[in-house]
PDB file of C-alpha atoms in Angstrom:
ATOM      1  CA  MET B   1      -7.007 -59.128  20.208  1.00 59.00           C
ATOM      2  CA  LYS B   2      -5.377 -58.671  16.821  1.00 61.00           C
ATOM      3  CA  LYS B   3      -8.515 -56.976  15.581  1.00 64.00           C
ATOM      4  CA  MET B   4      -8.591 -54.871  18.721  1.00 63.00           C
ATOM      5  CA  THR B   5      -4.986 -53.753  18.250  1.00 62.00           C
ATOM      6  CA  LEU B   6      -5.559 -53.001  14.602  1.00 64.00           C
ATOM      7  CA  SER B   7      -8.657 -50.945  15.212  1.00 67.00           C
ATOM      8  CA  ALA B   8      -6.867 -49.131  18.028  1.00 62.00           C
ATOM      9  CA  ILE B   9      -4.071 -48.140  15.673  1.00 59.00           C
ATOM     10  CA  LEU B  10      -6.577 -46.988  13.076  1.00 60.00           C
ATOM     11  CA  LEU B  11      -8.509 -45.067  15.700  1.00 60.00           C
ATOM     12  CA  SER B  12      -5.420 -43.310  16.975  1.00 57.00           C
ATOM     13  CA  SER B  13      -4.285 -42.308  13.521  1.00 56.00           C
ATOM     14  CA  ALA B  14      -7.695 -40.715  13.053  1.00 52.00           C
ATOM     15  CA  PHE B  15      -6.762 -38.058  15.566  1.00 52.00           C
ATOM     16  CA  SER B  16      -3.064 -38.179  15.018  1.00 48.00           C
ATOM     17  CA  LEU B  17      -2.743 -34.658  13.674  1.00 49.00           C
ATOM     18  CA  SER B  18      -0.129 -33.842  16.240  1.00 48.00           C
ATOM     19  CA  ALA B  19       0.416 -30.138  16.499  1.00 54.00           C
ATOM     20  CA  PHE B  20       4.051 -29.294  16.143  1.00 64.00           C
ATOM     21  CA  ALA B  21       4.618 -25.719  17.208  1.00 61.00           C
ATOM     22  CA  ALA B  22       4.117 -23.815  14.020  1.00 71.00           C
ATOM     23  CA  HIS B  23       3.006 -20.246  13.867  1.00 82.00           C
ATOM     24  CA  ASP B  24       0.005 -18.551  12.300  1.00 86.00           C
ATOM     25  CA  CYS B  25       1.468 -16.275   9.697  1.00 92.00           C
ATOM     26  CA  PRO B  26      -0.617 -14.129   7.362  1.00 94.00           C
ATOM     27  CA  LYS B  27      -1.320 -15.796   4.048  1.00 94.00           C
ATOM     28  CA  TYR B  28      -0.295 -14.119   0.782  1.00 95.00           C
ATOM     29  CA  PRO B  29      -0.577 -15.147  -2.843  1.00 96.00           C
ATOM     30  CA  LYS B  30       2.631 -16.716  -4.032  1.00 94.00           C
ATOM     31  CA  GLU B  31       3.624 -13.831  -6.290  1.00 95.00           C
ATOM     32  CA  GLU B  32       3.802 -11.542  -3.251  1.00 95.00           C
ATOM     33  CA  TRP B  33       6.239 -13.751  -1.362  1.00 96.00           C
ATOM     34  CA  MET B  34       9.660 -12.389  -0.649  1.00 96.00           C
ATOM     35  CA  LYS B  35      12.249 -14.422  -2.527  1.00 96.00           C
ATOM     36  CA  GLU B  36      13.873 -17.139  -0.423  1.00 95.00           C
ATOM     37  CA  ALA B  37      17.302 -16.066  -1.606  1.00 96.00           C
ATOM     38  CA  ASP B  38      16.654 -12.460  -0.572  1.00 96.00           C
ATOM     39  CA  LEU B  39      15.555 -13.440   2.914  1.00 97.00           C
ATOM     40  CA  LYS B  40      18.527 -15.791   3.309  1.00 97.00           C
ATOM     41  CA  LYS B  41      20.892 -13.059   2.173  1.00 96.00           C
ATOM     42  CA  LYS B  42      19.362 -10.530   4.559  1.00 96.00           C
ATOM     43  CA  LEU B  43      19.658 -12.943   7.488  1.00 96.00           C
ATOM     44  CA  GLU B  44      23.219 -13.884   6.675  1.00 96.00           C
ATOM     45  CA  ASP B  45      24.121 -10.212   6.515  1.00 96.00           C
ATOM     46  CA  GLU B  46      22.598  -9.823   9.979  1.00 95.00           C
ATOM     47  CA  GLY B  47      24.891 -12.526  11.341  1.00 95.00           C
ATOM     48  CA  TYR B  48      22.720 -15.624  11.085  1.00 96.00           C
ATOM     49  CA  THR B  49      23.960 -19.017   9.977  1.00 96.00           C
ATOM     50  CA  ILE B  50      21.135 -20.972   8.431  1.00 97.00           C
ATOM     51  CA  LYS B  51      21.020 -24.722   8.965  1.00 96.00           C
ATOM     52  CA  LYS B  52      17.529 -25.350   7.615  1.00 95.00           C
ATOM     53  CA  PHE B  53      15.316 -23.056   5.617  1.00 96.00           C
ATOM     54  CA  LYS B  54      11.772 -24.180   5.026  1.00 93.00           C
ATOM     55  CA  ILE B  55       8.199 -23.220   4.403  1.00 94.00           C
ATOM     56  CA  ASP B  56       6.059 -24.131   7.395  1.00 91.00           C
ATOM     57  CA  GLY B  57       2.381 -23.443   6.828  1.00 90.00           C
ATOM     58  CA  ASP B  58       2.219 -19.795   5.764  1.00 93.00           C
ATOM     59  CA  CYS B  59       5.599 -18.919   7.230  1.00 95.00           C
ATOM     60  CA  TYR B  60       9.181 -19.076   6.167  1.00 96.00           C
ATOM     61  CA  GLU B  61      11.079 -20.794   8.924  1.00 96.00           C
ATOM     62  CA  ILE B  62      14.758 -21.103   9.692  1.00 96.00           C
ATOM     63  CA  TYR B  63      16.746 -23.211  12.083  1.00 96.00           C
ATOM     64  CA  GLY B  64      20.225 -21.947  12.683  1.00 96.00           C
ATOM     65  CA  TRP B  65      22.505 -19.812  14.782  1.00 97.00           C
ATOM     66  CA  LYS B  66      23.141 -16.183  15.441  1.00 95.00           C
ATOM     67  CA  ASN B  67      26.799 -15.196  15.775  1.00 94.00           C
ATOM     68  CA  LYS B  68      27.889 -18.781  15.336  1.00 92.00           C
ATOM     69  CA  GLY B  69      31.319 -19.524  16.689  1.00 90.00           C
ATOM     70  CA  SER B  70      31.421 -16.405  18.850  1.00 91.00           C
ATOM     71  CA  LYS B  71      30.906 -16.111  22.576  1.00 91.00           C
ATOM     72  CA  GLU B  72      27.371 -14.848  22.026  1.00 91.00           C
ATOM     73  CA  GLU B  73      26.373 -17.781  19.853  1.00 93.00           C
ATOM     74  CA  GLN B  74      22.651 -18.492  20.075  1.00 94.00           C
ATOM     75  CA  LYS B  75      20.668 -21.329  18.596  1.00 95.00           C
ATOM     76  CA  VAL B  76      17.593 -19.881  16.928  1.00 96.00           C
ATOM     77  CA  GLU B  77      14.363 -20.977  15.326  1.00 95.00           C
ATOM     78  CA  ILE B  78      12.507 -18.133  13.618  1.00 96.00           C
ATOM     79  CA  TYR B  79       9.237 -17.856  11.721  1.00 96.00           C
ATOM     80  CA  PHE B  80       8.899 -15.066   9.170  1.00 96.00           C
ATOM     81  CA  ASP B  81       6.135 -13.232   7.383  1.00 95.00           C
ATOM     82  CA  MET B  82       6.464 -14.487   3.809  1.00 96.00           C
ATOM     83  CA  LYS B  83       5.857 -11.100   2.236  1.00 96.00           C
ATOM     84  CA  THR B  84       7.824  -8.725   4.430  1.00 95.00           C
ATOM     85  CA  GLY B  85      10.366 -11.141   5.891  1.00 95.00           C
ATOM     86  CA  ALA B  86       9.579  -9.765   9.337  1.00 95.00           C
ATOM     87  CA  PRO B  87      10.250 -12.217  12.180  1.00 96.00           C
ATOM     88  CA  LEU B  88       6.936 -13.266  13.764  1.00 95.00           C
ATOM     89  CA  LYS B  89       8.117 -15.817  16.284  1.00 94.00           C
ATOM     90  CA  THR B  90      11.617 -16.270  17.594  1.00 95.00           C
ATOM     91  CA  LYS B  91      12.950 -19.060  19.728  1.00 93.00           C
ATOM     92  CA  VAL B  92      16.407 -18.671  21.201  1.00 94.00           C
ATOM     93  CA  ASN B  93      18.034 -21.715  22.744  1.00 89.00           C
ATOM     94  CA  GLY B  94      14.655 -23.451  22.847  1.00 86.00           C
ATOM     95  CA  LYS B  95      12.741 -20.602  24.494  1.00 88.00           C
ATOM     96  CA  VAL B  96      10.237 -18.330  22.815  1.00 89.00           C
ATOM     97  CA  VAL B  97      11.620 -14.811  23.194  1.00 91.00           C
ATOM     98  CA  SER B  98       9.235 -12.927  20.948  1.00 90.00           C
ATOM     99  CA  GLU B  99       5.979 -13.654  19.271  1.00 89.00           C
ATOM    100  CA  VAL B 100       3.711 -11.498  17.128  1.00 87.00           C
ATOM    101  CA  LYS B 101       0.160 -12.795  17.167  1.00 76.00           C
ATOM    102  CA  SER B 102      -1.690 -12.243  13.953  1.00 61.00           C
ATOM    103  CA  GLY B 103      -5.449 -12.053  13.661  1.00 53.00           C
TER     104      GLY B 103
ATOM    105  CA  MET N   1      -9.801 -56.092  50.008  1.00 91.00           C
ATOM    106  CA  ILE N   2      -6.060 -55.706  50.392  1.00 93.00           C
ATOM    107  CA  PRO N   3      -3.766 -52.836  49.461  1.00 94.00           C
ATOM    108  CA  VAL N   4      -1.915 -53.690  46.255  1.00 94.00           C
ATOM    109  CA  TRP N   5      -0.953 -50.497  44.465  1.00 95.00           C
ATOM    110  CA  ASP N   6       1.013 -48.262  46.806  1.00 95.00           C
ATOM    111  CA  LEU N   7       0.820 -44.489  46.639  1.00 96.00           C
ATOM    112  CA  PHE N   8       3.965 -44.172  44.539  1.00 97.00           C
ATOM    113  CA  VAL N   9       2.697 -46.635  41.952  1.00 96.00           C
ATOM    114  CA  ARG N  10      -0.657 -44.870  41.696  1.00 97.00           C
ATOM    115  CA  ILE N  11       0.823 -41.394  41.371  1.00 98.00           C
ATOM    116  CA  PHE N  12       3.263 -42.730  38.793  1.00 98.00           C
ATOM    117  CA  HIS N  13       0.493 -44.399  36.830  1.00 97.00           C
ATOM    118  CA  TRP N  14      -1.898 -41.461  36.673  1.00 98.00           C
ATOM    119  CA  GLY N  15       0.882 -38.891  36.404  1.00 98.00           C
ATOM    120  CA  LEU N  16       2.393 -40.658  33.414  1.00 98.00           C
ATOM    121  CA  ALA N  17      -1.040 -41.018  31.828  1.00 98.00           C
ATOM    122  CA  ALA N  18      -1.707 -37.307  32.345  1.00 97.00           C
ATOM    123  CA  ILE N  19       1.638 -36.305  30.852  1.00 97.00           C
ATOM    124  CA  VAL N  20       1.242 -38.555  27.817  1.00 97.00           C
ATOM    125  CA  LEU N  21      -2.247 -37.216  27.058  1.00 96.00           C
ATOM    126  CA  THR N  22      -1.297 -33.594  27.774  1.00 96.00           C
ATOM    127  CA  ASN N  23       1.769 -33.702  25.560  1.00 95.00           C
ATOM    128  CA  ARG N  24      -0.170 -35.334  22.810  1.00 94.00           C
ATOM    129  CA  PHE N  25      -3.413 -33.415  22.820  1.00 92.00           C
ATOM    130  CA  PHE N  26      -3.125 -30.251  24.897  1.00 90.00           C
ATOM    131  CA  ASN N  27       0.156 -28.614  24.050  1.00 89.00           C
ATOM    132  CA  GLU N  28       2.422 -28.368  21.050  1.00 83.00           C
ATOM    133  CA  GLY N  29       5.638 -30.127  20.211  1.00 84.00           C
ATOM    134  CA  GLY N  30       8.506 -27.746  20.883  1.00 81.00           C
ATOM    135  CA  ASP N  31       6.658 -25.858  23.626  1.00 85.00           C
ATOM    136  CA  GLU N  32       8.629 -25.363  26.797  1.00 88.00           C
ATOM    137  CA  TRP N  33       5.946 -27.206  28.734  1.00 93.00           C
ATOM    138  CA  HIS N  34       5.944 -30.066  26.271  1.00 95.00           C
ATOM    139  CA  GLU N  35       9.656 -30.484  26.871  1.00 95.00           C
ATOM    140  CA  ARG N  36       9.502 -30.114  30.642  1.00 95.00           C
ATOM    141  CA  LEU N  37       6.703 -32.651  30.961  1.00 97.00           C
ATOM    142  CA  GLY N  38       8.500 -35.053  28.631  1.00 97.00           C
ATOM    143  CA  TYR N  39      11.660 -34.970  30.716  1.00 97.00           C
ATOM    144  CA  LEU N  40       9.576 -35.239  33.883  1.00 98.00           C
ATOM    145  CA  ALA N  41       7.993 -38.419  32.499  1.00 98.00           C
ATOM    146  CA  CYS N  42      11.441 -39.896  31.821  1.00 98.00           C
ATOM    147  CA  ALA N  43      12.625 -38.969  35.311  1.00 98.00           C
ATOM    148  CA  ALA N  44       9.489 -40.556  36.792  1.00 98.00           C
ATOM    149  CA  ILE N  45      10.248 -43.752  34.874  1.00 98.00           C
ATOM    150  CA  GLY N  46      13.743 -43.687  36.345  1.00 98.00           C
ATOM    151  CA  LEU N  47      12.255 -43.475  39.839  1.00 98.00           C
ATOM    152  CA  ARG N  48       9.767 -46.225  39.035  1.00 97.00           C
ATOM    153  CA  VAL N  49      12.647 -48.498  38.042  1.00 97.00           C
ATOM    154  CA  VAL N  50      14.353 -47.825  41.374  1.00 98.00           C
ATOM    155  CA  TRP N  51      11.027 -48.418  43.128  1.00 97.00           C
ATOM    156  CA  GLY N  52      10.767 -51.760  41.334  1.00 96.00           C
ATOM    157  CA  PHE N  53      13.788 -52.913  43.326  1.00 97.00           C
ATOM    158  CA  VAL N  54      13.396 -51.203  46.686  1.00 96.00           C
ATOM    159  CA  SER N  55       9.641 -50.867  47.248  1.00 95.00           C
ATOM    160  CA  PRO N  56       8.451 -52.303  50.554  1.00 93.00           C
ATOM    161  CA  SER N  57       5.300 -53.491  48.770  1.00 91.00           C
ATOM    162  CA  PRO N  58       5.941 -56.760  46.935  1.00 92.00           C
ATOM    163  CA  TYR N  59       3.346 -55.780  44.312  1.00 92.00           C
ATOM    164  CA  ALA N  60       5.440 -52.883  43.047  1.00 94.00           C
ATOM    165  CA  ARG N  61       8.551 -55.010  42.650  1.00 94.00           C
ATOM    166  CA  PHE N  62       9.823 -56.388  39.387  1.00 93.00           C
ATOM    167  CA  ARG N  63      10.486 -59.694  41.104  1.00 92.00           C
ATOM    168  CA  THR N  64       6.732 -60.170  41.460  1.00 90.00           C
ATOM    169  CA  MET N  65       6.152 -59.196  37.839  1.00 90.00           C
ATOM    170  CA  VAL N  66       8.798 -61.674  36.700  1.00 90.00           C
ATOM    171  CA  ALA N  67       7.130 -64.408  38.742  1.00 89.00           C
ATOM    172  CA  GLU N  68       3.738 -63.649  37.192  1.00 87.00           C
ATOM    173  CA  PHE N  69       5.353 -63.570  33.793  1.00 88.00           C
ATOM    174  CA  GLN N  70       6.281 -67.220  34.005  1.00 88.00           C
ATOM    175  CA  ASP N  71       2.713 -68.200  33.115  1.00 85.00           C
ATOM    176  CA  LEU N  72       3.431 -66.754  29.714  1.00 90.00           C
ATOM    177  CA  SER N  73       7.110 -67.509  29.245  1.00 89.00           C
ATOM    178  CA  ALA N  74       6.716 -71.184  30.130  1.00 90.00           C
ATOM    179  CA  HIS N  75       4.128 -71.869  27.420  1.00 92.00           C
ATOM    180  CA  PRO N  76       3.682 -68.712  25.342  1.00 93.00           C
ATOM    181  CA  MET N  77       1.209 -69.993  22.745  1.00 94.00           C
ATOM    182  CA  ALA N  78      -0.882 -71.919  25.216  1.00 94.00           C
ATOM    183  CA  TYR N  79      -1.045 -68.935  27.539  1.00 93.00           C
ATOM    184  CA  LEU N  80      -1.923 -66.483  24.795  1.00 93.00           C
ATOM    185  CA  SER N  81      -4.738 -68.613  23.498  1.00 94.00           C
ATOM    186  CA  LEU N  82      -6.029 -69.030  27.056  1.00 93.00           C
ATOM    187  CA  TYR N  83      -5.767 -65.270  27.543  1.00 92.00           C
ATOM    188  CA  LEU N  84      -7.650 -64.529  24.356  1.00 92.00           C
ATOM    189  CA  ARG N  85     -10.435 -66.853  25.434  1.00 93.00           C
ATOM    190  CA  GLY N  86     -10.524 -65.217  28.847  1.00 92.00           C
ATOM    191  CA  GLY N  87      -9.614 -68.408  30.680  1.00 91.00           C
ATOM    192  CA  HIS N  88      -6.349 -67.171  32.195  1.00 91.00           C
ATOM    193  CA  ARG N  89      -6.082 -67.062  35.948  1.00 90.00           C
ATOM    194  CA  ARG N  90      -6.553 -63.840  37.855  1.00 91.00           C
ATOM    195  CA  THR N  91      -3.408 -62.338  39.361  1.00 89.00           C
ATOM    196  CA  LEU N  92      -3.171 -59.878  42.215  1.00 88.00           C
ATOM    197  CA  THR N  93      -0.653 -57.829  40.284  1.00 85.00           C
ATOM    198  CA  HIS N  94      -0.430 -57.937  36.484  1.00 82.00           C
ATOM    199  CA  PRO N  95      -1.258 -60.637  34.023  1.00 84.00           C
ATOM    200  CA  PRO N  96       1.861 -61.304  31.914  1.00 91.00           C
ATOM    201  CA  THR N  97       0.347 -59.595  28.886  1.00 92.00           C
ATOM    202  CA  ALA N  98       0.089 -56.424  30.967  1.00 91.00           C
ATOM    203  CA  VAL N  99       3.790 -56.648  31.835  1.00 91.00           C
ATOM    204  CA  LEU N 100       4.596 -56.810  28.120  1.00 92.00           C
ATOM    205  CA  GLY N 101       2.289 -53.936  27.269  1.00 94.00           C
ATOM    206  CA  MET N 102       3.510 -51.682  30.050  1.00 94.00           C
ATOM    207  CA  GLY N 103       7.136 -52.451  29.344  1.00 95.00           C
ATOM    208  CA  PHE N 104       6.590 -51.479  25.735  1.00 97.00           C
ATOM    209  CA  MET N 105       4.784 -48.245  26.659  1.00 98.00           C
ATOM    210  CA  VAL N 106       7.570 -47.264  29.044  1.00 98.00           C
ATOM    211  CA  LEU N 107      10.149 -47.846  26.297  1.00 98.00           C
ATOM    212  CA  LEU N 108       8.097 -45.711  23.924  1.00 98.00           C
ATOM    213  CA  VAL N 109       7.981 -42.847  26.436  1.00 98.00           C
ATOM    214  CA  LEU N 110      11.768 -43.074  26.872  1.00 98.00           C
ATOM    215  CA  ALA N 111      12.183 -43.113  23.077  1.00 98.00           C
ATOM    216  CA  LEU N 112      10.045 -39.963  22.893  1.00 98.00           C
ATOM    217  CA  GLY N 113      12.235 -38.313  25.520  1.00 97.00           C
ATOM    218  CA  MET N 114      15.370 -39.311  23.637  1.00 98.00           C
ATOM    219  CA  THR N 115      14.226 -38.213  20.174  1.00 97.00           C
ATOM    220  CA  GLY N 116      12.763 -35.024  21.645  1.00 96.00           C
ATOM    221  CA  TRP N 117      16.069 -34.200  23.286  1.00 96.00           C
ATOM    222  CA  MET N 118      18.000 -35.036  20.110  1.00 96.00           C
ATOM    223  CA  MET N 119      16.015 -32.378  18.241  1.00 93.00           C
ATOM    224  CA  SER N 120      17.901 -29.780  20.275  1.00 91.00           C
ATOM    225  CA  TRP N 121      21.324 -31.169  19.336  1.00 94.00           C
ATOM    226  CA  ASP N 122      23.225 -29.107  16.749  1.00 92.00           C
ATOM    227  CA  ARG N 123      23.465 -32.140  14.542  1.00 94.00           C
ATOM    228  CA  TYR N 124      19.705 -32.797  14.338  1.00 95.00           C
ATOM    229  CA  PHE N 125      18.436 -29.246  14.828  1.00 94.00           C
ATOM    230  CA  GLY N 126      15.582 -28.613  12.404  1.00 92.00           C
ATOM    231  CA  GLU N 127      15.742 -32.103  10.859  1.00 93.00           C
ATOM    232  CA  GLU N 128      12.252 -32.998   9.747  1.00 91.00           C
ATOM    233  CA  TRP N 129      12.826 -36.750   9.663  1.00 95.00           C
ATOM    234  CA  LEU N 130      13.566 -36.746  13.384  1.00 96.00           C
ATOM    235  CA  GLU N 131      10.373 -34.817  14.053  1.00 93.00           C
ATOM    236  CA  GLU N 132       8.525 -37.429  11.996  1.00 94.00           C
ATOM    237  CA  VAL N 133      10.110 -40.297  13.915  1.00 96.00           C
ATOM    238  CA  HIS N 134       9.056 -38.567  17.155  1.00 96.00           C
ATOM    239  CA  ILE N 135       5.463 -38.258  15.908  1.00 94.00           C
ATOM    240  CA  LEU N 136       5.449 -41.857  14.688  1.00 96.00           C
ATOM    241  CA  ILE N 137       6.546 -43.101  18.114  1.00 97.00           C
ATOM    242  CA  SER N 138       3.815 -41.016  19.716  1.00 96.00           C
ATOM    243  CA  ASN N 139       1.234 -42.565  17.362  1.00 96.00           C
ATOM    244  CA  VAL N 140       2.314 -46.039  18.407  1.00 97.00           C
ATOM    245  CA  LEU N 141       2.190 -44.955  22.058  1.00 97.00           C
ATOM    246  CA  ILE N 142      -1.363 -43.642  21.746  1.00 96.00           C
ATOM    247  CA  ALA N 143      -2.389 -46.874  20.009  1.00 96.00           C
ATOM    248  CA  MET N 144      -0.847 -48.794  22.908  1.00 97.00           C
ATOM    249  CA  VAL N 145      -2.702 -46.636  25.419  1.00 97.00           C
ATOM    250  CA  ILE N 146      -5.970 -47.547  23.699  1.00 96.00           C
ATOM    251  CA  VAL N 147      -5.039 -51.245  23.714  1.00 96.00           C
ATOM    252  CA  HIS N 148      -4.109 -50.895  27.406  1.00 96.00           C
ATOM    253  CA  VAL N 149      -7.457 -49.331  28.320  1.00 97.00           C
ATOM    254  CA  LEU N 150      -9.416 -51.925  26.333  1.00 96.00           C
ATOM    255  CA  ALA N 151      -7.405 -54.746  27.909  1.00 95.00           C
ATOM    256  CA  VAL N 152      -8.029 -53.347  31.407  1.00 95.00           C
ATOM    257  CA  LEU N 153     -11.759 -53.122  30.733  1.00 96.00           C
ATOM    258  CA  ARG N 154     -11.818 -56.668  29.422  1.00 95.00           C
ATOM    259  CA  GLU N 155      -9.735 -57.932  32.334  1.00 94.00           C
ATOM    260  CA  SER N 156     -12.181 -56.236  34.707  1.00 95.00           C
ATOM    261  CA  PHE N 157     -15.055 -57.931  32.931  1.00 94.00           C
ATOM    262  CA  VAL N 158     -13.440 -61.384  32.790  1.00 94.00           C
ATOM    263  CA  HIS N 159     -12.544 -61.400  36.473  1.00 94.00           C
ATOM    264  CA  ARG N 160     -15.505 -59.343  37.682  1.00 93.00           C
ATOM    265  CA  GLU N 161     -13.626 -56.538  39.383  1.00 94.00           C
ATOM    266  CA  ASN N 162     -13.176 -52.818  38.839  1.00 95.00           C
ATOM    267  CA  LEU N 163      -9.493 -52.440  37.974  1.00 95.00           C
ATOM    268  CA  ILE N 164      -9.768 -48.722  37.257  1.00 95.00           C
ATOM    269  CA  LEU N 165     -11.090 -48.142  40.760  1.00 95.00           C
ATOM    270  CA  SER N 166      -8.287 -50.352  42.106  1.00 95.00           C
ATOM    271  CA  MET N 167      -5.721 -48.075  40.490  1.00 96.00           C
ATOM    272  CA  ILE N 168      -7.348 -45.169  42.347  1.00 96.00           C
ATOM    273  CA  THR N 169      -7.864 -46.725  45.778  1.00 96.00           C
ATOM    274  CA  GLY N 170      -4.935 -49.125  45.486  1.00 95.00           C
ATOM    275  CA  LYS N 171      -7.084 -51.959  46.829  1.00 95.00           C
ATOM    276  CA  LYS N 172      -7.988 -55.266  45.218  1.00 94.00           C
ATOM    277  CA  ARG N 173     -10.058 -58.258  46.154  1.00 92.00           C
ATOM    278  CA  ARG N 174      -7.833 -60.922  47.665  1.00 87.00           C
ATOM    279  CA  ASN N 175      -9.087 -63.742  45.475  1.00 77.00           C
TER     280      ASN N 175
END
């Protein structure tokens, strides 16, 4: 039984690559990436508050809010093209509102 | 053959199995459907708990499970060694080890619902560690599902009955 449990755990970790909703963004060499600071600045100027900024696969990704503290506050999760900084997938309050599929 | 698993229990069983496998292998964490199905699973568990008290069928009630559990709780080591050797008695409902396993799986599903929900809280929004905890719990759950299936197959073999079919038809051999 112990052996059985152990092998079951091993077996399950073999296919444990759980997909967590990322997005397929186009891949660019690192020197073409938009600077993190520039993208952050641009977003903040547009009224976003950034809670988390990360690199997810080939995308920049932010978790944060738009118009935080106002009546129109929205919780957003956005994936960006790393070169142009264009939003490729946007989730507002947990729902996907726009998605650009790339090849 | 007598009816043991009522319709509610069977729908709950296969529905929960379908949701767990779908959310793990056929959709993506963060998808709307992933979330809906996760909450549905938690709601179904809530109903199953109610059913465990009010079901007209004694086999769906917790009282029956608790009674069967006494084989194990009275002499844990003796029972476990008997179970491992396949010498434990057949029960119409669940052997005590099954009660433990199912209880654990149900808790894991609830923990997945809780951590999944917490990811939408302002405080934990975008926190990677919470996502990792959620994935870790799901790994343990899938491991438990495999143990569950293997244990059911072995139980079927030891007591010469088709338990998978029983969970479909609801019927089991009386003795």
